[in-house]
Amino acid sequence: MSAVSVFTLAHLSDLHLGPLPAGAAHRHFALKRAIGVINWRLTRQRVHSPAVALAIAANIVRTAPDHVALTGDIVNVAAPAEFAAAERWMKAFGGADWISFVPGNHDCYVRMAWTHGLSHLEPYMRGDMRVNLTQTTPQIMTPFPYVRLRRNVALIGLSTGVPQPLHRAAGELGGTQLKSLAQLLHDLRERGYARVVMIHHPPLPGLAQPRRALIDASLLRAVLEEHGAELVLHGHNHKHMTNSFLSRFGMVHVLGAPSASVARDRRQPPAAWNLCRIQRQAGKWQIDVSVRGYDPASREVVPLREFALPY
């Protein structure tokens, strides 16, 4: 099969871009944000490195995949100045037609106006296919789900980012997104697309602690079992994760990525990203994955492993 038939998709997540802007906790005060700033200064700023995030991004650019999926948590405490910085970072990384973004819990850390926050990343969350049933919130005014069609691959963006109480990092889709997703998965399968779902929180029950989990994960799994999907990409847990289960239309593969900015930490792996090669073979979708990660010793991004997802 010729190389032109292979669609290459880069997946990275949880950039947690630093450093925090000066006055992040005071200019727009919220208790959870203030506690998050303290946590950043005490621990997280020693874990998440802007230089490592840039190294991962540069490695993706050199690899030149057909598209990039970024599954949330680009900021830390949702301070307005963080979103302005994230917009500049994303523009330096690549264009909005090349990168698709879905928000995570840190991007919706506290309640705030759309214009002060995620509106900065709106071009990266804009679909190019009409979706009949969508939802918006005061915090996320761009409609979800959204769909981007790239050759024979359909990228479906879901939003699980909702403000949570102190000490909680859970996510939720809600009935509108779940119903819309079921319709989209059915229609896109009928049209012959490989369906790639992008979501921040792990999409299956039991993959995260209750206070950090997707509240309606069991409902999402039921939709996926009923309608199938070729690949589900997520972040949130800051570790390599691979899970698979059988749907009515074949295997559904769920792939999680570590944080893309971790330099060195004993509790989580160094930064990494996944390169997925998607192609049609013998009437079935074949997906091969190459994992590339940051090596703290050499300070380079190096190949880690390769594997094929069974079909």
mmCIF file of C-alpha atoms in Angstrom:
data_model
loop_
_atom_site.group_PDB
_atom_site.id
_atom_site.type_symbol
_atom_site.label_atom_id
_atom_site.label_comp_id
_atom_site.label_asym_id
_atom_site.label_seq_id
_atom_site.Cartn_x
_atom_site.Cartn_y
_atom_site.Cartn_z
ATOM 1 C CA MET A 1 0.000 0.000 0.000
ATOM 2 C CA SER A 2 1.396 3.384 -0.952
ATOM 3 C CA ALA A 3 2.443 5.922 1.664
ATOM 4 C CA VAL A 4 -0.194 8.389 0.467
ATOM 5 C CA SER A 5 -2.923 6.079 1.828
ATOM 6 C CA VAL A 6 -1.553 6.342 5.380
ATOM 7 C CA PHE A 7 -2.866 9.160 7.564
ATOM 8 C CA THR A 8 -0.450 10.171 10.322
ATOM 9 C CA LEU A 9 -1.813 11.696 13.522
ATOM 10 C CA ALA A 10 0.284 13.081 16.382
ATOM 11 C CA HIS A 11 -1.241 12.931 19.857
ATOM 12 C CA LEU A 12 0.020 14.967 22.800
ATOM 13 C CA SER A 13 -1.647 16.116 25.989
ATOM 14 C CA ASP A 14 -1.378 18.007 29.278
ATOM 15 C CA LEU A 15 1.196 20.623 28.341
ATOM 16 C CA HIS A 16 0.623 22.641 31.544
ATOM 17 C CA LEU A 17 2.554 25.525 30.059
ATOM 18 C CA GLY A 18 4.645 27.549 32.456
ATOM 19 C CA PRO A 19 5.758 29.722 34.001
ATOM 20 C CA LEU A 20 2.668 31.112 35.650
ATOM 21 C CA PRO A 21 2.114 34.802 34.849
ATOM 22 C CA ALA A 22 2.875 37.242 37.642
ATOM 23 C CA GLY A 23 -0.187 37.939 39.753
ATOM 24 C CA ALA A 24 -2.101 34.898 38.475
ATOM 25 C CA ALA A 25 -3.734 34.350 41.854
ATOM 26 C CA HIS A 26 -4.569 37.978 42.622
ATOM 27 C CA ARG A 27 -5.728 39.799 39.506
ATOM 28 C CA HIS A 28 -8.782 37.555 39.105
ATOM 29 C CA PHE A 29 -9.110 36.005 42.541
ATOM 30 C CA ALA A 30 -10.733 32.621 43.055
ATOM 31 C CA LEU A 31 -9.947 30.356 46.006
ATOM 32 C CA LYS A 32 -9.293 27.272 43.880
ATOM 33 C CA ARG A 33 -7.014 29.272 41.583
ATOM 34 C CA ALA A 34 -5.081 30.632 44.575
ATOM 35 C CA ILE A 35 -4.571 27.115 45.944
ATOM 36 C CA GLY A 36 -3.509 25.968 42.476
ATOM 37 C CA VAL A 37 -0.879 28.694 42.325
ATOM 38 C CA ILE A 38 0.533 27.580 45.689
ATOM 39 C CA ASN A 39 0.637 23.984 44.427
ATOM 40 C CA TRP A 40 2.418 25.137 41.275
ATOM 41 C CA ARG A 41 5.065 27.005 43.224
ATOM 42 C CA LEU A 42 5.647 24.191 45.712
ATOM 43 C CA THR A 43 5.769 21.215 43.327
ATOM 44 C CA ARG A 44 4.470 21.464 39.793
ATOM 45 C CA GLN A 45 6.867 24.115 38.487
ATOM 46 C CA ARG A 46 9.719 21.671 39.192
ATOM 47 C CA VAL A 47 7.954 18.963 37.171
ATOM 48 C CA HIS A 48 6.603 20.791 34.111
ATOM 49 C CA SER A 49 9.294 22.342 31.939
ATOM 50 C CA PRO A 50 8.616 24.872 29.148
ATOM 51 C CA ALA A 51 11.832 23.683 27.472
ATOM 52 C CA VAL A 52 10.586 20.091 27.407
ATOM 53 C CA ALA A 53 7.231 21.177 25.966
ATOM 54 C CA LEU A 54 9.082 23.011 23.211
ATOM 55 C CA ALA A 55 11.275 19.955 22.544
ATOM 56 C CA ILE A 56 8.196 17.752 22.157
ATOM 57 C CA ALA A 57 6.548 20.300 19.839
ATOM 58 C CA ALA A 58 9.724 20.630 17.757
ATOM 59 C CA ASN A 59 9.968 16.847 17.410
ATOM 60 C CA ILE A 60 6.370 16.712 16.169
ATOM 61 C CA VAL A 61 7.024 19.507 13.668
ATOM 62 C CA ARG A 62 10.110 17.689 12.333
ATOM 63 C CA THR A 63 8.098 14.471 11.976
ATOM 64 C CA ALA A 64 5.469 16.412 9.968
ATOM 65 C CA PRO A 65 2.326 14.363 10.675
ATOM 66 C CA ASP A 66 -0.827 15.037 8.692
ATOM 67 C CA HIS A 67 -2.594 16.339 11.795
ATOM 68 C CA VAL A 68 -2.122 16.934 15.534
ATOM 69 C CA ALA A 69 -4.561 16.126 18.358
ATOM 70 C CA LEU A 70 -3.989 17.981 21.645
ATOM 71 C CA THR A 71 -6.229 16.581 24.374
ATOM 72 C CA GLY A 72 -6.425 19.323 26.958
ATOM 73 C CA ASP A 73 -4.803 20.980 29.949
ATOM 74 C CA ILE A 74 -2.722 23.496 28.069
ATOM 75 C CA VAL A 75 -2.800 25.855 31.097
ATOM 76 C CA ASN A 76 -2.654 25.377 34.869
ATOM 77 C CA VAL A 77 -5.026 27.593 36.875
ATOM 78 C CA ALA A 78 -7.000 29.213 34.032
ATOM 79 C CA ALA A 79 -5.619 32.689 34.684
ATOM 80 C CA PRO A 80 -6.513 35.022 31.778
ATOM 81 C CA ALA A 81 -2.859 35.765 31.062
ATOM 82 C CA GLU A 82 -2.201 32.022 30.735
ATOM 83 C CA PHE A 83 -4.629 31.786 27.829
ATOM 84 C CA ALA A 84 -2.996 34.681 26.009
ATOM 85 C CA ALA A 85 0.371 32.936 26.427
ATOM 86 C CA ALA A 86 -1.135 29.620 25.293
ATOM 87 C CA GLU A 87 -2.469 31.281 22.144
ATOM 88 C CA ARG A 88 1.013 32.581 21.296
ATOM 89 C CA TRP A 89 2.518 29.153 21.992
ATOM 90 C CA MET A 90 -0.012 27.398 19.756
ATOM 91 C CA LYS A 91 0.497 29.834 16.885
ATOM 92 C CA ALA A 92 4.243 29.154 17.056
ATOM 93 C CA PHE A 93 3.548 25.400 17.105
ATOM 94 C CA GLY A 94 1.268 25.315 14.063
ATOM 95 C CA GLY A 95 -1.878 26.500 12.351
ATOM 96 C CA ALA A 96 -5.418 25.857 13.513
ATOM 97 C CA ASP A 97 -6.133 23.730 10.436
ATOM 98 C CA TRP A 98 -3.295 21.387 11.502
ATOM 99 C CA ILE A 99 -3.969 21.187 15.263
ATOM 100 C CA SER A 100 -7.234 20.137 16.920
ATOM 101 C CA PHE A 101 -7.696 20.959 20.609
ATOM 102 C CA VAL A 102 -10.190 19.848 23.253
ATOM 103 C CA PRO A 103 -10.251 21.416 26.744
ATOM 104 C CA GLY A 104 -9.366 19.699 29.992
ATOM 105 C CA ASN A 105 -10.161 20.349 33.627
ATOM 106 C CA HIS A 106 -7.278 22.805 34.100
ATOM 107 C CA ASP A 107 -8.522 24.811 31.115
ATOM 108 C CA CYS A 108 -11.842 25.115 32.996
ATOM 109 C CA TYR A 109 -10.282 25.323 36.450
ATOM 110 C CA VAL A 110 -12.683 28.028 37.722
ATOM 111 C CA ARG A 111 -15.738 29.794 36.326
ATOM 112 C CA MET A 112 -14.695 32.606 34.020
ATOM 113 C CA ALA A 113 -15.906 34.450 30.959
ATOM 114 C CA TRP A 114 -15.286 32.914 27.540
ATOM 115 C CA THR A 115 -13.644 36.122 26.325
ATOM 116 C CA HIS A 116 -11.039 35.981 29.102
ATOM 117 C CA GLY A 117 -10.230 32.305 28.647
ATOM 118 C CA LEU A 118 -10.751 29.628 26.021
ATOM 119 C CA SER A 119 -11.783 32.092 23.293
ATOM 120 C CA HIS A 120 -8.026 32.455 22.693
ATOM 121 C CA LEU A 121 -7.997 28.857 21.412
ATOM 122 C CA GLU A 122 -11.304 28.958 19.519
ATOM 123 C CA PRO A 123 -9.740 28.452 16.049
ATOM 124 C CA TYR A 124 -8.320 25.108 17.237
ATOM 125 C CA MET A 125 -11.787 23.936 18.357
ATOM 126 C CA ARG A 126 -13.717 24.880 15.216
ATOM 127 C CA GLY A 127 -15.230 22.052 13.170
ATOM 128 C CA ASP A 128 -15.603 21.911 9.408
ATOM 129 C CA MET A 129 -18.673 19.655 9.273
ATOM 130 C CA ARG A 130 -22.208 20.571 10.258
ATOM 131 C CA VAL A 131 -23.209 18.936 13.553
ATOM 132 C CA ASN A 132 -26.938 19.038 14.256
ATOM 133 C CA LEU A 133 -26.837 18.678 18.036
ATOM 134 C CA THR A 134 -24.242 20.629 20.030
ATOM 135 C CA GLN A 135 -23.842 22.353 23.369
ATOM 136 C CA THR A 136 -22.179 25.553 24.512
ATOM 137 C CA THR A 137 -21.594 26.954 27.993
ATOM 138 C CA PRO A 138 -20.709 30.441 29.262
ATOM 139 C CA GLN A 139 -17.148 29.160 29.630
ATOM 140 C CA ILE A 140 -16.925 27.334 26.267
ATOM 141 C CA MET A 141 -18.896 29.155 23.585
ATOM 142 C CA THR A 142 -17.603 27.125 20.639
ATOM 143 C CA PRO A 143 -20.020 24.225 19.918
ATOM 144 C CA PHE A 144 -19.187 20.695 21.050
ATOM 145 C CA PRO A 145 -18.940 18.082 19.686
ATOM 146 C CA TYR A 146 -17.108 19.343 16.630
ATOM 147 C CA VAL A 147 -15.909 17.304 13.652
ATOM 148 C CA ARG A 148 -12.949 17.847 11.365
ATOM 149 C CA LEU A 149 -12.660 15.760 8.208
ATOM 150 C CA ARG A 150 -9.151 15.034 6.998
ATOM 151 C CA ARG A 151 -9.040 12.751 3.958
ATOM 152 C CA ASN A 152 -10.637 9.497 5.171
ATOM 153 C CA VAL A 153 -10.302 10.307 8.888
ATOM 154 C CA ALA A 154 -12.942 12.072 10.997
ATOM 155 C CA LEU A 155 -11.702 13.776 14.165
ATOM 156 C CA ILE A 156 -14.456 14.209 16.759
ATOM 157 C CA GLY A 157 -13.735 16.670 19.561
ATOM 158 C CA LEU A 158 -15.542 16.301 22.902
ATOM 159 C CA SER A 159 -15.409 18.674 25.869
ATOM 160 C CA THR A 160 -15.254 17.296 29.420
ATOM 161 C CA GLY A 161 -13.985 20.520 30.998
ATOM 162 C CA VAL A 162 -16.376 21.799 33.653
ATOM 163 C CA PRO A 163 -15.460 23.844 36.758
ATOM 164 C CA GLN A 164 -15.214 21.597 39.804
ATOM 165 C CA PRO A 165 -15.160 22.168 43.572
ATOM 166 C CA LEU A 166 -11.924 22.264 45.536
ATOM 167 C CA HIS A 167 -9.865 19.061 45.394
ATOM 168 C CA ARG A 168 -11.846 17.666 42.450
ATOM 169 C CA ALA A 169 -10.678 17.297 38.859
ATOM 170 C CA ALA A 170 -13.573 15.341 37.397
ATOM 171 C CA GLY A 171 -15.094 15.883 33.980
ATOM 172 C CA GLU A 172 -18.502 15.491 32.385
ATOM 173 C CA LEU A 173 -19.889 15.258 28.853
ATOM 174 C CA GLY A 174 -23.617 15.612 29.511
ATOM 175 C CA GLY A 175 -26.586 14.243 27.623
ATOM 176 C CA THR A 176 -26.324 16.540 24.607
ATOM 177 C CA GLN A 177 -22.782 15.549 23.701
ATOM 178 C CA LEU A 178 -23.489 11.858 24.302
ATOM 179 C CA LYS A 179 -26.548 11.875 22.054
ATOM 180 C CA SER A 180 -24.738 13.835 19.357
ATOM 181 C CA LEU A 181 -21.726 11.514 19.527
ATOM 182 C CA ALA A 182 -23.950 8.480 18.939
ATOM 183 C CA GLN A 183 -25.384 10.104 15.798
ATOM 184 C CA LEU A 184 -21.955 11.157 14.540
ATOM 185 C CA LEU A 185 -20.358 7.753 15.065
ATOM 186 C CA HIS A 186 -23.205 6.097 13.156
ATOM 187 C CA ASP A 187 -23.193 8.579 10.267
ATOM 188 C CA LEU A 188 -19.423 8.713 9.879
ATOM 189 C CA ARG A 189 -19.134 4.909 9.888
ATOM 190 C CA GLU A 190 -21.758 4.746 7.140
ATOM 191 C CA ARG A 191 -19.715 7.250 5.131
ATOM 192 C CA GLY A 192 -16.544 5.179 5.469
ATOM 193 C CA TYR A 193 -14.456 7.353 7.774
ATOM 194 C CA ALA A 194 -12.011 6.184 10.404
ATOM 195 C CA ARG A 195 -13.459 7.781 13.540
ATOM 196 C CA VAL A 196 -10.997 9.278 16.032
ATOM 197 C CA VAL A 197 -12.530 10.648 19.235
ATOM 198 C CA MET A 198 -10.568 13.268 21.182
ATOM 199 C CA ILE A 199 -11.358 13.706 24.881
ATOM 200 C CA HIS A 200 -9.392 14.877 27.905
ATOM 201 C CA HIS A 201 -10.584 12.568 30.687
ATOM 202 C CA PRO A 202 -10.118 8.797 30.368
ATOM 203 C CA PRO A 203 -13.326 7.654 28.652
ATOM 204 C CA LEU A 204 -13.925 4.355 30.452
ATOM 205 C CA PRO A 205 -15.038 3.596 34.028
ATOM 206 C CA GLY A 206 -12.253 2.736 36.440
ATOM 207 C CA LEU A 207 -9.392 4.443 34.608
ATOM 208 C CA ALA A 208 -9.145 7.336 37.080
ATOM 209 C CA GLN A 209 -9.873 7.886 40.771
ATOM 210 C CA PRO A 210 -13.475 8.987 41.369
ATOM 211 C CA ARG A 211 -12.576 12.588 42.197
ATOM 212 C CA ARG A 212 -10.636 12.798 38.900
ATOM 213 C CA ALA A 213 -12.810 10.610 36.688
ATOM 214 C CA LEU A 214 -15.282 11.249 33.891
ATOM 215 C CA ILE A 215 -18.629 11.349 35.671
ATOM 216 C CA ASP A 216 -20.563 9.796 32.785
ATOM 217 C CA ALA A 217 -17.862 7.354 31.638
ATOM 218 C CA SER A 218 -20.264 4.400 31.790
ATOM 219 C CA LEU A 219 -22.673 6.197 29.448
ATOM 220 C CA LEU A 220 -19.856 7.042 27.052
ATOM 221 C CA ARG A 221 -18.702 3.425 27.016
ATOM 222 C CA ALA A 222 -22.252 2.329 26.163
ATOM 223 C CA VAL A 223 -22.287 4.725 23.178
ATOM 224 C CA LEU A 224 -18.930 3.417 21.988
ATOM 225 C CA GLU A 225 -20.036 -0.204 22.398
ATOM 226 C CA GLU A 226 -23.173 0.464 20.380
ATOM 227 C CA HIS A 227 -21.669 2.479 17.519
ATOM 228 C CA GLY A 228 -17.947 1.724 17.554
ATOM 229 C CA ALA A 229 -14.958 3.995 16.992
ATOM 230 C CA GLU A 230 -11.556 3.236 15.578
ATOM 231 C CA LEU A 231 -9.568 5.224 18.158
ATOM 232 C CA VAL A 232 -10.179 7.288 21.303
ATOM 233 C CA LEU A 233 -7.376 9.623 22.404
ATOM 234 C CA HIS A 234 -7.176 11.074 25.920
ATOM 235 C CA GLY A 235 -4.849 12.556 28.506
ATOM 236 C CA HIS A 236 -5.418 13.584 32.154
ATOM 237 C CA ASN A 237 -3.625 10.708 33.934
ATOM 238 C CA HIS A 238 -0.143 11.807 32.836
ATOM 239 C CA LYS A 239 0.916 8.292 31.859
ATOM 240 C CA HIS A 240 1.028 5.877 28.941
ATOM 241 C CA MET A 241 -2.273 4.011 28.716
ATOM 242 C CA THR A 242 -3.660 1.506 26.211
ATOM 243 C CA ASN A 243 -7.087 -0.083 26.595
ATOM 244 C CA SER A 244 -9.297 -1.918 24.116
ATOM 245 C CA PHE A 245 -12.802 -3.380 24.118
ATOM 246 C CA LEU A 246 -15.200 -4.903 21.626
ATOM 247 C CA SER A 247 -18.054 -2.928 20.094
ATOM 248 C CA ARG A 248 -20.785 -4.045 17.679
ATOM 249 C CA PHE A 249 -18.506 -2.944 14.841
ATOM 250 C CA GLY A 250 -15.116 -4.220 15.985
ATOM 251 C CA MET A 251 -12.449 -3.217 18.441
ATOM 252 C CA VAL A 252 -12.352 0.228 20.043
ATOM 253 C CA HIS A 253 -8.841 1.275 21.043
ATOM 254 C CA VAL A 254 -8.295 3.851 23.789
ATOM 255 C CA LEU A 255 -4.890 5.519 23.899
ATOM 256 C CA GLY A 256 -3.676 7.860 26.642
ATOM 257 C CA ALA A 257 -0.574 10.040 26.587
ATOM 258 C CA PRO A 258 1.637 11.350 29.413
ATOM 259 C CA SER A 259 2.058 15.039 30.081
ATOM 260 C CA ALA A 260 4.014 16.608 27.235
ATOM 261 C CA SER A 261 6.080 18.823 29.549
ATOM 262 C CA VAL A 262 7.389 16.561 32.333
ATOM 263 C CA ALA A 263 11.177 16.671 32.557
ATOM 264 C CA ARG A 264 11.772 14.316 35.448
ATOM 265 C CA ASP A 265 9.469 13.066 38.200
ATOM 266 C CA ARG A 266 9.403 9.854 40.222
ATOM 267 C CA ARG A 267 5.602 9.597 40.085
ATOM 268 C CA GLN A 268 5.031 9.983 36.348
ATOM 269 C CA PRO A 269 6.939 9.259 33.146
ATOM 270 C CA PRO A 270 8.858 11.910 31.228
ATOM 271 C CA ALA A 271 7.091 13.768 28.457
ATOM 272 C CA ALA A 272 6.041 11.766 25.404
ATOM 273 C CA TRP A 273 3.771 11.831 22.378
ATOM 274 C CA ASN A 274 2.187 9.218 20.145
ATOM 275 C CA LEU A 275 2.354 9.005 16.368
ATOM 276 C CA CYS A 276 -0.607 7.024 15.016
ATOM 277 C CA ARG A 277 -0.534 5.683 11.447
ATOM 278 C CA ILE A 278 -4.050 4.987 10.229
ATOM 279 C CA GLN A 279 -4.747 3.060 7.039
ATOM 280 C CA ARG A 280 -7.359 0.822 5.472
ATOM 281 C CA GLN A 281 -6.236 -2.771 4.890
ATOM 282 C CA ALA A 282 -8.372 -5.675 3.684
ATOM 283 C CA GLY A 283 -11.538 -3.778 4.499
ATOM 284 C CA LYS A 284 -10.481 -2.954 8.054
ATOM 285 C CA TRP A 285 -8.773 -0.025 9.727
ATOM 286 C CA GLN A 286 -5.222 -0.714 10.851
ATOM 287 C CA ILE A 287 -3.545 1.583 13.386
ATOM 288 C CA ASP A 288 0.166 1.426 14.207
ATOM 289 C CA VAL A 289 1.562 3.519 17.042
ATOM 290 C CA SER A 290 5.049 4.920 17.585
ATOM 291 C CA VAL A 291 5.763 6.368 21.024
ATOM 292 C CA ARG A 292 8.423 9.061 21.260
ATOM 293 C CA GLY A 293 9.573 10.444 24.584
ATOM 294 C CA TYR A 294 11.884 12.891 26.273
ATOM 295 C CA ASP A 295 15.122 11.366 27.569
ATOM 296 C CA PRO A 296 16.305 13.329 30.641
ATOM 297 C CA ALA A 297 19.876 12.067 30.240
ATOM 298 C CA SER A 298 20.401 13.277 26.664
ATOM 299 C CA ARG A 299 17.691 15.972 26.786
ATOM 300 C CA GLU A 300 16.485 14.671 23.430
ATOM 301 C CA VAL A 301 13.181 13.239 22.237
ATOM 302 C CA VAL A 302 13.847 9.635 21.240
ATOM 303 C CA PRO A 303 11.851 6.622 19.971
ATOM 304 C CA LEU A 304 10.531 4.512 22.848
ATOM 305 C CA ARG A 305 8.501 1.689 21.290
ATOM 306 C CA GLU A 306 6.191 0.728 18.452
ATOM 307 C CA PHE A 307 3.118 -1.482 18.401
ATOM 308 C CA ALA A 308 0.105 -2.320 16.280
ATOM 309 C CA LEU A 309 -3.428 -2.095 17.615
ATOM 310 C CA PRO A 310 -5.207 -5.382 16.806
ATOM 311 C CA TYR A 311 -8.300 -5.334 14.632
#
